[in-house]
Amino acid sequence: MKQITLEEKRVAGLSVRTNNASEMNQETAKIGVLHQTFAQQATVSYEKGACLYGAYYQYESDYTGDFSVLVGAEPDMVESNTELEHVVLPAGDYLVFSGEGEMPQVVIDVWQEIWRYFSSDDCVHRRAYTVDFECYTSENSVDVYIAVKP
Protein backbone atom coordinates (compact mmCIF):
# COMPACT_ATOMS: atom_id res chain seq x y z
CA MET A 1 0.00 0.00 0.00
CA LYS A 2 1.19 3.50 -0.82
CA GLN A 3 -0.26 7.00 -0.38
CA ILE A 4 -0.48 9.33 -3.37
CA THR A 5 -2.13 12.62 -4.36
CA LEU A 6 -4.07 12.55 -7.63
CA GLU A 7 -5.32 15.22 -9.99
CA GLU A 8 -8.97 15.16 -11.07
CA LYS A 9 -9.89 12.73 -13.85
CA ARG A 10 -13.15 11.95 -15.71
CA VAL A 11 -14.38 8.45 -16.52
CA ALA A 12 -17.16 7.52 -18.97
CA GLY A 13 -19.04 4.25 -18.69
CA LEU A 14 -22.10 2.38 -17.44
CA SER A 15 -23.31 2.32 -13.84
CA VAL A 16 -25.50 0.50 -11.31
CA ARG A 17 -26.56 1.08 -7.72
CA THR A 18 -25.72 -1.71 -5.27
CA ASN A 19 -24.29 -2.52 -1.82
CA ASN A 20 -21.79 -4.97 -0.40
CA ALA A 21 -24.48 -7.28 1.02
CA SER A 22 -26.00 -7.70 -2.45
CA GLU A 23 -22.56 -8.27 -3.98
CA MET A 24 -21.90 -11.18 -1.59
CA ASN A 25 -24.86 -13.09 -3.09
CA GLN A 26 -24.40 -14.39 -6.64
CA GLU A 27 -28.13 -13.97 -7.38
CA THR A 28 -28.21 -10.26 -6.44
CA ALA A 29 -24.66 -9.22 -7.41
CA LYS A 30 -24.59 -6.50 -10.08
CA ILE A 31 -20.95 -5.51 -10.52
CA GLY A 32 -19.86 -8.59 -12.49
CA VAL A 33 -22.85 -8.21 -14.82
CA LEU A 34 -22.01 -4.51 -15.23
CA HIS A 35 -18.46 -5.42 -16.34
CA GLN A 36 -19.87 -7.91 -18.87
CA THR A 37 -22.40 -5.40 -20.23
CA PHE A 38 -19.75 -2.71 -20.58
CA ALA A 39 -17.43 -5.12 -22.43
CA GLN A 40 -20.27 -5.94 -24.87
CA GLN A 41 -21.32 -2.33 -25.48
CA ALA A 42 -18.03 -0.42 -25.44
CA THR A 43 -14.54 -0.62 -26.87
CA VAL A 44 -11.62 0.62 -24.79
CA SER A 45 -8.38 1.72 -26.51
CA TYR A 46 -6.01 -0.41 -24.45
CA GLU A 47 -3.38 -0.13 -27.19
CA LYS A 48 -3.23 3.62 -26.45
CA GLY A 49 -2.54 2.93 -22.77
CA ALA A 50 -6.13 3.06 -21.50
CA CYS A 51 -7.05 1.68 -18.11
CA LEU A 52 -10.40 0.06 -17.29
CA TYR A 53 -11.91 1.72 -14.22
CA GLY A 54 -14.44 0.62 -11.66
CA ALA A 55 -15.47 3.77 -9.77
CA TYR A 56 -17.41 3.63 -6.49
CA TYR A 57 -19.28 6.84 -5.66
CA GLN A 58 -22.46 8.38 -4.23
CA TYR A 59 -21.95 6.50 -0.97
CA GLU A 60 -25.12 6.45 1.14
CA SER A 61 -23.02 6.16 4.29
CA ASP A 62 -19.99 3.87 4.51
CA TYR A 63 -19.14 0.38 3.24
CA THR A 64 -22.42 -0.95 4.72
CA GLY A 65 -24.72 1.35 2.71
CA ASP A 66 -25.72 1.64 -0.94
CA PHE A 67 -23.32 3.10 -3.49
CA SER A 68 -23.06 3.55 -7.24
CA VAL A 69 -20.50 1.77 -9.41
CA LEU A 70 -19.42 2.93 -12.87
CA VAL A 71 -17.32 0.72 -15.14
CA GLY A 72 -15.56 2.65 -17.87
CA ALA A 73 -12.49 4.44 -19.18
CA GLU A 74 -11.32 7.98 -19.81
CA PRO A 75 -13.72 9.57 -22.35
CA ASP A 76 -11.13 9.84 -25.14
CA MET A 77 -10.19 6.16 -24.67
CA VAL A 78 -13.64 4.60 -25.05
CA GLU A 79 -16.20 4.23 -27.84
CA SER A 80 -19.70 2.92 -27.25
CA ASN A 81 -22.88 2.18 -29.15
CA THR A 82 -24.87 3.38 -26.14
CA GLU A 83 -24.98 6.63 -24.15
CA LEU A 84 -22.30 6.67 -21.46
CA GLU A 85 -22.53 8.26 -18.04
CA HIS A 86 -19.67 10.26 -16.54
CA VAL A 87 -18.15 10.39 -13.09
CA VAL A 88 -15.33 12.58 -11.79
CA LEU A 89 -12.51 10.98 -9.86
CA PRO A 90 -11.75 13.95 -7.59
CA ALA A 91 -8.31 15.31 -6.91
CA GLY A 92 -7.04 14.38 -3.48
CA ASP A 93 -5.22 11.89 -1.29
CA TYR A 94 -5.62 8.18 -1.94
CA LEU A 95 -4.21 4.97 -0.57
CA VAL A 96 -3.38 2.51 -3.36
CA PHE A 97 -3.70 -1.22 -2.74
CA SER A 98 -2.43 -3.51 -5.53
CA GLY A 99 -2.85 -7.14 -6.46
CA GLU A 100 -2.00 -9.61 -9.21
CA GLY A 101 -3.69 -12.90 -9.96
CA GLU A 102 -6.77 -14.40 -11.52
CA MET A 103 -9.81 -12.17 -11.91
CA PRO A 104 -12.13 -11.64 -10.16
CA GLN A 105 -10.49 -13.33 -7.14
CA VAL A 106 -7.58 -10.88 -7.02
CA VAL A 107 -10.04 -7.96 -6.79
CA ILE A 108 -11.92 -9.68 -3.96
CA ASP A 109 -8.62 -10.32 -2.17
CA VAL A 110 -7.52 -6.68 -2.48
CA TRP A 111 -10.87 -5.42 -1.14
CA GLN A 112 -10.59 -7.81 1.81
CA GLU A 113 -7.12 -6.36 2.50
CA ILE A 114 -8.63 -2.84 2.37
CA TRP A 115 -11.42 -3.72 4.81
CA ARG A 116 -8.90 -5.34 7.20
CA TYR A 117 -6.64 -2.30 7.01
CA PHE A 118 -9.37 0.24 7.78
CA SER A 119 -10.91 -1.88 10.56
CA SER A 120 -7.55 -2.27 12.29
CA ASP A 121 -7.20 -0.55 15.68
CA ASP A 122 -3.89 1.01 14.64
CA CYS A 123 -5.08 2.38 11.27
CA VAL A 124 -3.91 5.99 10.91
CA HIS A 125 -6.12 6.81 7.89
CA ARG A 126 -9.86 7.46 7.60
CA ARG A 127 -11.82 6.78 4.45
CA ALA A 128 -13.41 9.84 2.86
CA TYR A 129 -16.25 7.91 1.11
CA THR A 130 -16.18 10.35 -1.81
CA VAL A 131 -14.99 8.32 -4.81
CA ASP A 132 -12.89 5.17 -4.68
CA PHE A 133 -11.85 3.32 -7.81
CA GLU A 134 -10.23 0.25 -9.28
CA CYS A 135 -7.79 0.63 -12.16
CA TYR A 136 -7.27 -2.58 -14.12
CA THR A 137 -3.77 -2.27 -15.52
CA SER A 138 -3.70 -5.71 -17.23
CA GLU A 139 -5.77 -8.89 -17.46
CA ASN A 140 -4.43 -10.02 -14.08
CA SER A 141 -3.52 -6.90 -12.14
CA VAL A 142 -5.51 -4.20 -10.35
CA ASP A 143 -4.79 -1.10 -8.31
CA VAL A 144 -7.54 0.02 -5.92
CA TYR A 145 -7.50 3.70 -4.94
CA ILE A 146 -9.24 4.57 -1.65
CA ALA A 147 -9.93 8.26 -0.96
CA VAL A 148 -8.71 9.24 2.50
CA LYS A 149 -9.32 12.29 4.63
CA PRO A 150 -6.37 14.71 4.86
mmCIF file of C-alpha atoms in Angstrom:
data_model
loop_
_atom_site.group_PDB
_atom_site.id
_atom_site.type_symbol
_atom_site.label_atom_id
_atom_site.label_comp_id
_atom_site.label_asym_id
_atom_site.label_seq_id
_atom_site.Cartn_x
_atom_site.Cartn_y
_atom_site.Cartn_z
ATOM 1 C CA MET A 1 0.000 0.000 0.000
ATOM 2 C CA LYS A 2 1.188 3.502 -0.821
ATOM 3 C CA GLN A 3 -0.261 6.995 -0.381
ATOM 4 C CA ILE A 4 -0.484 9.330 -3.373
ATOM 5 C CA THR A 5 -2.125 12.615 -4.364
ATOM 6 C CA LEU A 6 -4.072 12.550 -7.635
ATOM 7 C CA GLU A 7 -5.324 15.221 -9.991
ATOM 8 C CA GLU A 8 -8.974 15.161 -11.071
ATOM 9 C CA LYS A 9 -9.888 12.727 -13.849
ATOM 10 C CA ARG A 10 -13.146 11.952 -15.710
ATOM 11 C CA VAL A 11 -14.376 8.450 -16.523
ATOM 12 C CA ALA A 12 -17.158 7.515 -18.970
ATOM 13 C CA GLY A 13 -19.041 4.245 -18.689
ATOM 14 C CA LEU A 14 -22.096 2.377 -17.439
ATOM 15 C CA SER A 15 -23.309 2.324 -13.836
ATOM 16 C CA VAL A 16 -25.502 0.500 -11.314
ATOM 17 C CA ARG A 17 -26.559 1.083 -7.720
ATOM 18 C CA THR A 18 -25.722 -1.706 -5.268
ATOM 19 C CA ASN A 19 -24.294 -2.523 -1.822
ATOM 20 C CA ASN A 20 -21.791 -4.975 -0.399
ATOM 21 C CA ALA A 21 -24.477 -7.285 1.022
ATOM 22 C CA SER A 22 -25.997 -7.702 -2.455
ATOM 23 C CA GLU A 23 -22.563 -8.273 -3.981
ATOM 24 C CA MET A 24 -21.898 -11.179 -1.591
ATOM 25 C CA ASN A 25 -24.862 -13.088 -3.092
ATOM 26 C CA GLN A 26 -24.395 -14.389 -6.636
ATOM 27 C CA GLU A 27 -28.126 -13.973 -7.375
ATOM 28 C CA THR A 28 -28.214 -10.262 -6.437
ATOM 29 C CA ALA A 29 -24.662 -9.217 -7.405
ATOM 30 C CA LYS A 30 -24.590 -6.501 -10.077
ATOM 31 C CA ILE A 31 -20.946 -5.510 -10.523
ATOM 32 C CA GLY A 32 -19.855 -8.591 -12.486
ATOM 33 C CA VAL A 33 -22.852 -8.209 -14.822
ATOM 34 C CA LEU A 34 -22.010 -4.512 -15.231
ATOM 35 C CA HIS A 35 -18.465 -5.417 -16.339
ATOM 36 C CA GLN A 36 -19.873 -7.909 -18.872
ATOM 37 C CA THR A 37 -22.405 -5.405 -20.230
ATOM 38 C CA PHE A 38 -19.752 -2.709 -20.580
ATOM 39 C CA ALA A 39 -17.434 -5.124 -22.432
ATOM 40 C CA GLN A 40 -20.275 -5.936 -24.870
ATOM 41 C CA GLN A 41 -21.321 -2.326 -25.476
ATOM 42 C CA ALA A 42 -18.031 -0.416 -25.442
ATOM 43 C CA THR A 43 -14.537 -0.616 -26.873
ATOM 44 C CA VAL A 44 -11.616 0.624 -24.788
ATOM 45 C CA SER A 45 -8.384 1.722 -26.511
ATOM 46 C CA TYR A 46 -6.012 -0.413 -24.450
ATOM 47 C CA GLU A 47 -3.379 -0.132 -27.187
ATOM 48 C CA LYS A 48 -3.227 3.616 -26.448
ATOM 49 C CA GLY A 49 -2.541 2.931 -22.765
ATOM 50 C CA ALA A 50 -6.134 3.064 -21.498
ATOM 51 C CA CYS A 51 -7.048 1.677 -18.113
ATOM 52 C CA LEU A 52 -10.400 0.064 -17.286
ATOM 53 C CA TYR A 53 -11.911 1.725 -14.222
ATOM 54 C CA GLY A 54 -14.436 0.617 -11.656
ATOM 55 C CA ALA A 55 -15.469 3.775 -9.775
ATOM 56 C CA TYR A 56 -17.410 3.630 -6.494
ATOM 57 C CA TYR A 57 -19.280 6.835 -5.661
ATOM 58 C CA GLN A 58 -22.464 8.382 -4.226
ATOM 59 C CA TYR A 59 -21.950 6.499 -0.966
ATOM 60 C CA GLU A 60 -25.118 6.454 1.140
ATOM 61 C CA SER A 61 -23.016 6.163 4.295
ATOM 62 C CA ASP A 62 -19.993 3.874 4.508
ATOM 63 C CA TYR A 63 -19.140 0.381 3.244
ATOM 64 C CA THR A 64 -22.419 -0.947 4.718
ATOM 65 C CA GLY A 65 -24.724 1.351 2.708
ATOM 66 C CA ASP A 66 -25.719 1.638 -0.937
ATOM 67 C CA PHE A 67 -23.316 3.104 -3.488
ATOM 68 C CA SER A 68 -23.063 3.550 -7.245
ATOM 69 C CA VAL A 69 -20.499 1.774 -9.407
ATOM 70 C CA LEU A 70 -19.416 2.927 -12.866
ATOM 71 C CA VAL A 71 -17.323 0.717 -15.139
ATOM 72 C CA GLY A 72 -15.557 2.650 -17.872
ATOM 73 C CA ALA A 73 -12.495 4.436 -19.179
ATOM 74 C CA GLU A 74 -11.318 7.976 -19.808
ATOM 75 C CA PRO A 75 -13.718 9.571 -22.350
ATOM 76 C CA ASP A 76 -11.132 9.838 -25.139
ATOM 77 C CA MET A 77 -10.185 6.161 -24.672
ATOM 78 C CA VAL A 78 -13.641 4.596 -25.052
ATOM 79 C CA GLU A 79 -16.198 4.231 -27.840
ATOM 80 C CA SER A 80 -19.698 2.916 -27.249
ATOM 81 C CA ASN A 81 -22.882 2.177 -29.153
ATOM 82 C CA THR A 82 -24.868 3.380 -26.141
ATOM 83 C CA GLU A 83 -24.977 6.630 -24.150
ATOM 84 C CA LEU A 84 -22.299 6.669 -21.462
ATOM 85 C CA GLU A 85 -22.530 8.262 -18.038
ATOM 86 C CA HIS A 86 -19.668 10.260 -16.539
ATOM 87 C CA VAL A 87 -18.151 10.391 -13.093
ATOM 88 C CA VAL A 88 -15.334 12.576 -11.793
ATOM 89 C CA LEU A 89 -12.506 10.980 -9.860
ATOM 90 C CA PRO A 90 -11.752 13.953 -7.588
ATOM 91 C CA ALA A 91 -8.310 15.314 -6.914
ATOM 92 C CA GLY A 92 -7.038 14.381 -3.484
ATOM 93 C CA ASP A 93 -5.222 11.895 -1.288
ATOM 94 C CA TYR A 94 -5.622 8.182 -1.938
ATOM 95 C CA LEU A 95 -4.205 4.967 -0.566
ATOM 96 C CA VAL A 96 -3.379 2.512 -3.360
ATOM 97 C CA PHE A 97 -3.697 -1.224 -2.737
ATOM 98 C CA SER A 98 -2.432 -3.507 -5.527
ATOM 99 C CA GLY A 99 -2.849 -7.136 -6.461
ATOM 100 C CA GLU A 100 -2.000 -9.606 -9.207
ATOM 101 C CA GLY A 101 -3.689 -12.901 -9.965
ATOM 102 C CA GLU A 102 -6.769 -14.401 -11.516
ATOM 103 C CA MET A 103 -9.809 -12.170 -11.909
ATOM 104 C CA PRO A 104 -12.131 -11.645 -10.158
ATOM 105 C CA GLN A 105 -10.493 -13.333 -7.138
ATOM 106 C CA VAL A 106 -7.578 -10.875 -7.024
ATOM 107 C CA VAL A 107 -10.043 -7.960 -6.790
ATOM 108 C CA ILE A 108 -11.920 -9.683 -3.963
ATOM 109 C CA ASP A 109 -8.623 -10.320 -2.167
ATOM 110 C CA VAL A 110 -7.515 -6.677 -2.482
ATOM 111 C CA TRP A 111 -10.870 -5.416 -1.138
ATOM 112 C CA GLN A 112 -10.588 -7.814 1.815
ATOM 113 C CA GLU A 113 -7.122 -6.357 2.500
ATOM 114 C CA ILE A 114 -8.630 -2.842 2.370
ATOM 115 C CA TRP A 115 -11.420 -3.720 4.815
ATOM 116 C CA ARG A 116 -8.901 -5.345 7.195
ATOM 117 C CA TYR A 117 -6.636 -2.300 7.011
ATOM 118 C CA PHE A 118 -9.370 0.237 7.778
ATOM 119 C CA SER A 119 -10.908 -1.881 10.561
ATOM 120 C CA SER A 120 -7.546 -2.273 12.295
ATOM 121 C CA ASP A 121 -7.200 -0.550 15.679
ATOM 122 C CA ASP A 122 -3.894 1.006 14.643
ATOM 123 C CA CYS A 123 -5.079 2.378 11.266
ATOM 124 C CA VAL A 124 -3.913 5.986 10.909
ATOM 125 C CA HIS A 125 -6.118 6.808 7.892
ATOM 126 C CA ARG A 126 -9.857 7.464 7.603
ATOM 127 C CA ARG A 127 -11.824 6.781 4.446
ATOM 128 C CA ALA A 128 -13.409 9.845 2.857
ATOM 129 C CA TYR A 129 -16.247 7.913 1.112
ATOM 130 C CA THR A 130 -16.181 10.353 -1.809
ATOM 131 C CA VAL A 131 -14.992 8.318 -4.808
ATOM 132 C CA ASP A 132 -12.890 5.165 -4.685
ATOM 133 C CA PHE A 133 -11.845 3.317 -7.809
ATOM 134 C CA GLU A 134 -10.228 0.251 -9.276
ATOM 135 C CA CYS A 135 -7.789 0.631 -12.162
ATOM 136 C CA TYR A 136 -7.273 -2.580 -14.124
ATOM 137 C CA THR A 137 -3.771 -2.274 -15.524
ATOM 138 C CA SER A 138 -3.696 -5.706 -17.225
ATOM 139 C CA GLU A 139 -5.766 -8.888 -17.459
ATOM 140 C CA ASN A 140 -4.426 -10.021 -14.082
ATOM 141 C CA SER A 141 -3.524 -6.896 -12.136
ATOM 142 C CA VAL A 142 -5.514 -4.198 -10.354
ATOM 143 C CA ASP A 143 -4.787 -1.098 -8.309
ATOM 144 C CA VAL A 144 -7.541 0.023 -5.916
ATOM 145 C CA TYR A 145 -7.498 3.705 -4.936
ATOM 146 C CA ILE A 146 -9.237 4.571 -1.652
ATOM 147 C CA ALA A 147 -9.931 8.259 -0.957
ATOM 148 C CA VAL A 148 -8.712 9.239 2.495
ATOM 149 C CA LYS A 149 -9.315 12.295 4.631
ATOM 150 C CA PRO A 150 -6.365 14.713 4.861
#
